[in-house]
Amino acid sequence: GDSVTQMEGPVTLSEEAFLTINCTYTATGYPSLFWYVQYPGEGLQLLLKATKADDKGSNKGFEATYRKETTSFHLEKGSVQVSDSAVYFCALSDSSASKIIFGSGTRLSIRP
Amino acid sequence: DAGVIQSPRHEVTEMGQEVTLRCKPISGHDYLFWYRQTMMRGLELLIYFNNNVPIDDSGMPEDRFSAKMPNASFSTLKIQPSEPRDSAVYFCASSPGGRSYEQYFGPGTRLTVT
């Protein structure tokens, strides 16, 4: 079945460092891809999405490009801030069931 | 819009007691999802509804768990009897459906069973 694999955390970076969180997927058909973020004590929030191959989703300085040839959707940010500390989930749509399949999450901690 | 509303935000109960978690989805959303999140198991989909009808409850851990959606604006997740291993954060999410699969999450209910 469809699945998402993302890099295990925790990931610890210094402020202003470059961030990459890897995500690969397995899917039949042409899913939409998502990154969700969960700040401490809160529910998941949609960070960005891409609905077809070569689309780039972006929000709050974060970017991810839908790469069909490598089945990847890596999350990047050029300069992270302490406020970016959170858990990040990669996800894909399961069109056959109208639901989202989430990865296991990657915890990101940013040092001042 | 107020977003997805869940109540209570925190619940502490003793083993064997009945627990009811409540959710109000975003108005106009056709899908409602219940998730459980723990450190050990991560985020798990328990059950989801489309137009108030349960579609897939394969994630419900056992018969002690039940969920209902009596109308488009309200859903409950009930645990009876509760056990310490049910301690987790329970999230409700809703989605407009159609070609949009985006889900909007509530703030969660933190359940502690002692």
Coordinates of C-alpha atoms in Angstrom, one line a residue:
Chain A
G1 CA 0.0 0.0 0.0
D2 CA 0.9 3.7 -0.1
S3 CA 3.4 4.8 2.4
V4 CA 5.7 7.7 3.4
T5 CA 9.2 7.4 4.8
Q6 CA 10.9 10.4 6.4
M7 CA 14.2 10.9 8.1
E8 CA 14.3 10.0 11.8
G9 CA 15.0 12.7 14.3
P10 CA 15.7 14.5 16.3
V11 CA 17.4 17.0 14.1
T12 CA 19.3 19.7 16.0
L13 CA 20.6 22.8 14.2
S14 CA 21.9 26.2 15.1
E15 CA 19.9 29.3 14.3
E16 CA 20.4 30.5 10.7
A17 CA 21.5 27.0 9.5
F18 CA 20.2 25.4 6.3
L19 CA 17.5 22.8 6.9
T20 CA 16.7 19.7 4.9
I21 CA 14.3 17.0 6.1
N22 CA 14.1 14.1 3.6
C23 CA 10.9 12.4 2.6
T24 CA 10.2 9.7 0.1
Y25 CA 7.0 8.0 -0.8
T26 CA 5.5 4.9 -2.3
A27 CA 2.1 5.3 -4.1
T28 CA 0.0 4.1 -6.9
G29 CA -1.5 6.8 -9.0
Y30 CA -0.7 10.5 -8.5
P31 CA -1.1 11.6 -4.9
S32 CA -0.9 15.1 -3.5
L33 CA 2.0 15.6 -1.1
F34 CA 2.0 17.6 2.1
W35 CA 4.2 18.8 4.9
Y36 CA 2.4 19.4 8.2
V37 CA 4.0 21.0 11.3
Q38 CA 3.1 20.4 15.0
Y39 CA 4.2 23.0 17.5
P40 CA 4.4 21.9 21.2
G41 CA 1.0 21.4 22.7
E42 CA -0.9 22.0 19.5
G43 CA -2.5 20.0 16.7
L44 CA -1.0 19.5 13.2
Q45 CA -1.1 22.4 10.8
L46 CA -0.7 22.3 7.1
L47 CA 2.6 23.9 6.2
L48 CA 2.7 23.4 2.4
K49 CA 1.4 21.2 -0.3
A50 CA 2.0 20.2 -4.0
T51 CA -0.6 18.5 -6.1
K52 CA 1.4 17.3 -9.2
A53 CA 4.9 16.5 -10.4
D54 CA 7.4 19.4 -10.4
D55 CA 5.1 21.6 -8.3
K56 CA 6.9 23.5 -5.6
G57 CA 5.0 24.2 -2.4
S58 CA 6.2 27.1 -0.2
N59 CA 5.2 28.8 3.0
K60 CA 7.0 30.7 5.8
G61 CA 10.4 30.3 4.1
F62 CA 9.9 26.5 3.7
E63 CA 9.9 24.9 0.3
A64 CA 9.4 21.4 -1.1
T65 CA 9.3 20.2 -4.7
Y66 CA 7.3 17.2 -5.9
R67 CA 9.8 14.9 -7.6
K68 CA 8.1 12.0 -9.3
E69 CA 11.3 10.5 -10.8
T70 CA 12.8 10.1 -7.3
T71 CA 9.5 9.8 -5.4
S72 CA 10.6 12.5 -3.0
F73 CA 9.3 15.6 -1.4
H74 CA 12.2 17.0 0.7
L75 CA 11.5 20.0 3.0
E76 CA 14.1 22.8 2.9
K77 CA 14.6 26.2 4.6
G78 CA 17.5 28.4 4.0
S79 CA 17.8 29.9 7.4
V80 CA 16.0 28.4 10.4
Q81 CA 14.9 30.2 13.5
V82 CA 14.3 29.1 17.1
S83 CA 10.6 29.4 16.4
D84 CA 10.8 26.7 13.8
S85 CA 11.4 24.1 16.5
A86 CA 8.6 21.6 16.1
V87 CA 7.7 18.2 14.7
Y88 CA 7.4 18.0 10.9
F89 CA 5.2 15.4 9.2
C90 CA 5.4 14.4 5.5
A91 CA 2.2 13.0 4.1
L92 CA 0.4 12.0 0.9
S93 CA -3.2 11.7 -0.1
D94 CA -4.8 8.3 -0.5
S95 CA -7.2 9.1 -3.3
S96 CA -8.9 5.7 -3.1
A97 CA -9.9 6.4 0.5
S98 CA -10.1 10.2 0.7
K99 CA -7.6 10.3 3.6
I100 CA -4.0 11.3 4.2
I101 CA -1.2 8.9 5.1
F102 CA 1.3 10.5 7.5
G103 CA 5.0 9.8 8.0
S104 CA 6.3 9.1 11.4
G105 CA 7.4 12.7 12.0
T106 CA 10.8 14.4 12.5
R107 CA 11.5 16.5 15.6
L108 CA 13.5 19.6 14.8
S109 CA 15.2 21.6 17.5
I110 CA 16.9 24.9 16.8
R111 CA 19.6 26.3 19.2
P112 CA 19.9 30.1 19.6
Chain B
D1 CA -14.1 30.3 11.2
A2 CA -13.3 29.0 14.6
G3 CA -11.5 25.9 13.3
V4 CA -12.0 22.5 14.6
I5 CA -13.1 22.5 18.3
Q6 CA -12.4 19.8 20.7
S7 CA -13.4 19.3 24.3
P8 CA -12.3 18.8 26.9
R9 CA -8.6 19.9 26.3
H10 CA -7.5 17.8 29.3
E11 CA -9.1 14.8 30.9
V12 CA -7.8 12.8 33.8
T13 CA -9.8 9.8 34.8
E14 CA -9.4 6.5 36.7
M15 CA -9.1 3.2 35.1
G16 CA -12.5 1.6 34.4
Q17 CA -14.3 4.9 34.0
E18 CA -16.1 6.0 30.8
V19 CA -14.5 8.8 28.8
T20 CA -16.2 10.8 26.1
L21 CA -14.3 13.2 23.8
R22 CA -16.1 15.7 21.7
C23 CA -15.4 17.3 18.4
K24 CA -17.0 20.0 16.3
P25 CA -15.7 20.1 12.7
I26 CA -15.4 23.1 10.5
S27 CA -18.7 24.0 9.0
G28 CA -19.1 22.6 5.5
H29 CA -16.5 19.9 5.8
D30 CA -17.7 16.5 4.7
Y31 CA -15.0 14.4 6.3
L32 CA -14.1 13.9 10.0
F33 CA -11.2 12.0 11.3
W34 CA -10.2 10.8 14.8
Y35 CA -6.5 10.2 15.5
R36 CA -4.5 9.1 18.6
Q37 CA -0.9 10.3 19.2
T38 CA 1.6 8.7 21.6
M39 CA 5.3 8.7 21.9
M40 CA 5.5 5.0 21.3
R41 CA 3.1 4.6 18.3
G42 CA 3.1 8.1 16.8
L43 CA 0.0 9.3 15.0
E44 CA -2.6 6.7 14.4
L45 CA -5.9 7.1 12.4
L46 CA -8.6 5.5 14.5
I47 CA -11.8 6.1 12.4
Y48 CA -13.1 8.5 9.8
F49 CA -16.6 9.6 8.6
N50 CA -17.9 10.9 5.4
N51 CA -21.2 12.8 5.6
N52 CA -21.7 11.5 9.1
V53 CA -21.3 7.8 8.0
P54 CA -18.3 5.8 9.3
I55 CA -16.1 4.8 6.4
D56 CA -13.2 3.0 8.0
D57 CA -12.9 2.0 11.6
S58 CA -10.1 -0.5 11.2
G59 CA -7.8 1.7 13.4
M60 CA -10.0 1.5 16.4
P61 CA -7.9 -0.6 18.8
E62 CA -10.7 -2.7 20.4
D63 CA -14.3 -2.8 21.3
R64 CA -13.8 -0.5 24.2
F65 CA -13.6 2.3 21.7
S66 CA -16.6 3.6 19.8
A67 CA -17.3 6.8 17.7
K68 CA -20.4 8.4 16.6
M69 CA -21.4 11.4 14.4
P70 CA -25.0 12.1 14.9
N71 CA -25.0 15.2 12.7
A72 CA -22.6 17.2 10.5
S73 CA -21.5 19.5 13.4
F74 CA -20.7 17.0 16.2
S75 CA -18.8 13.8 16.8
T76 CA -17.9 11.8 19.9
L77 CA -15.2 9.3 20.7
K78 CA -16.0 7.1 23.7
I79 CA -13.8 4.8 25.7
Q80 CA -15.5 2.4 28.0
P81 CA -14.0 1.1 30.2
S82 CA -10.8 3.2 30.1
E83 CA -7.3 1.7 30.7
P84 CA -4.0 3.3 31.5
R85 CA -2.7 2.4 28.0
D86 CA -5.4 4.6 26.5
S87 CA -3.4 7.6 27.8
A88 CA -2.6 9.7 24.7
V89 CA -3.5 12.9 22.9
Y90 CA -6.6 12.5 20.8
F91 CA -7.0 14.7 17.7
C92 CA -10.0 15.4 15.6
A93 CA -9.6 16.7 12.1
S94 CA -11.9 17.7 9.3
S95 CA -11.6 18.0 5.6
P96 CA -13.7 19.6 2.9
G97 CA -13.5 16.5 0.6
G98 CA -13.9 16.6 -3.1
R99 CA -10.4 17.1 -4.7
S100 CA -9.0 18.6 -1.6
Y101 CA -7.5 16.2 0.9
E102 CA -6.2 18.8 3.3
Q103 CA -7.1 18.1 6.9
Y104 CA -7.6 20.7 9.6
F105 CA -6.7 19.6 13.0
G106 CA -8.2 20.6 16.4
P107 CA -6.0 21.3 19.4
G108 CA -6.4 17.8 20.8
T109 CA -7.6 16.3 24.1
R110 CA -4.8 15.0 26.4
L111 CA -6.2 12.0 28.2
T112 CA -4.6 10.5 31.3
V113 CA -6.0 7.3 32.7
T114 CA -4.6 6.5 36.2

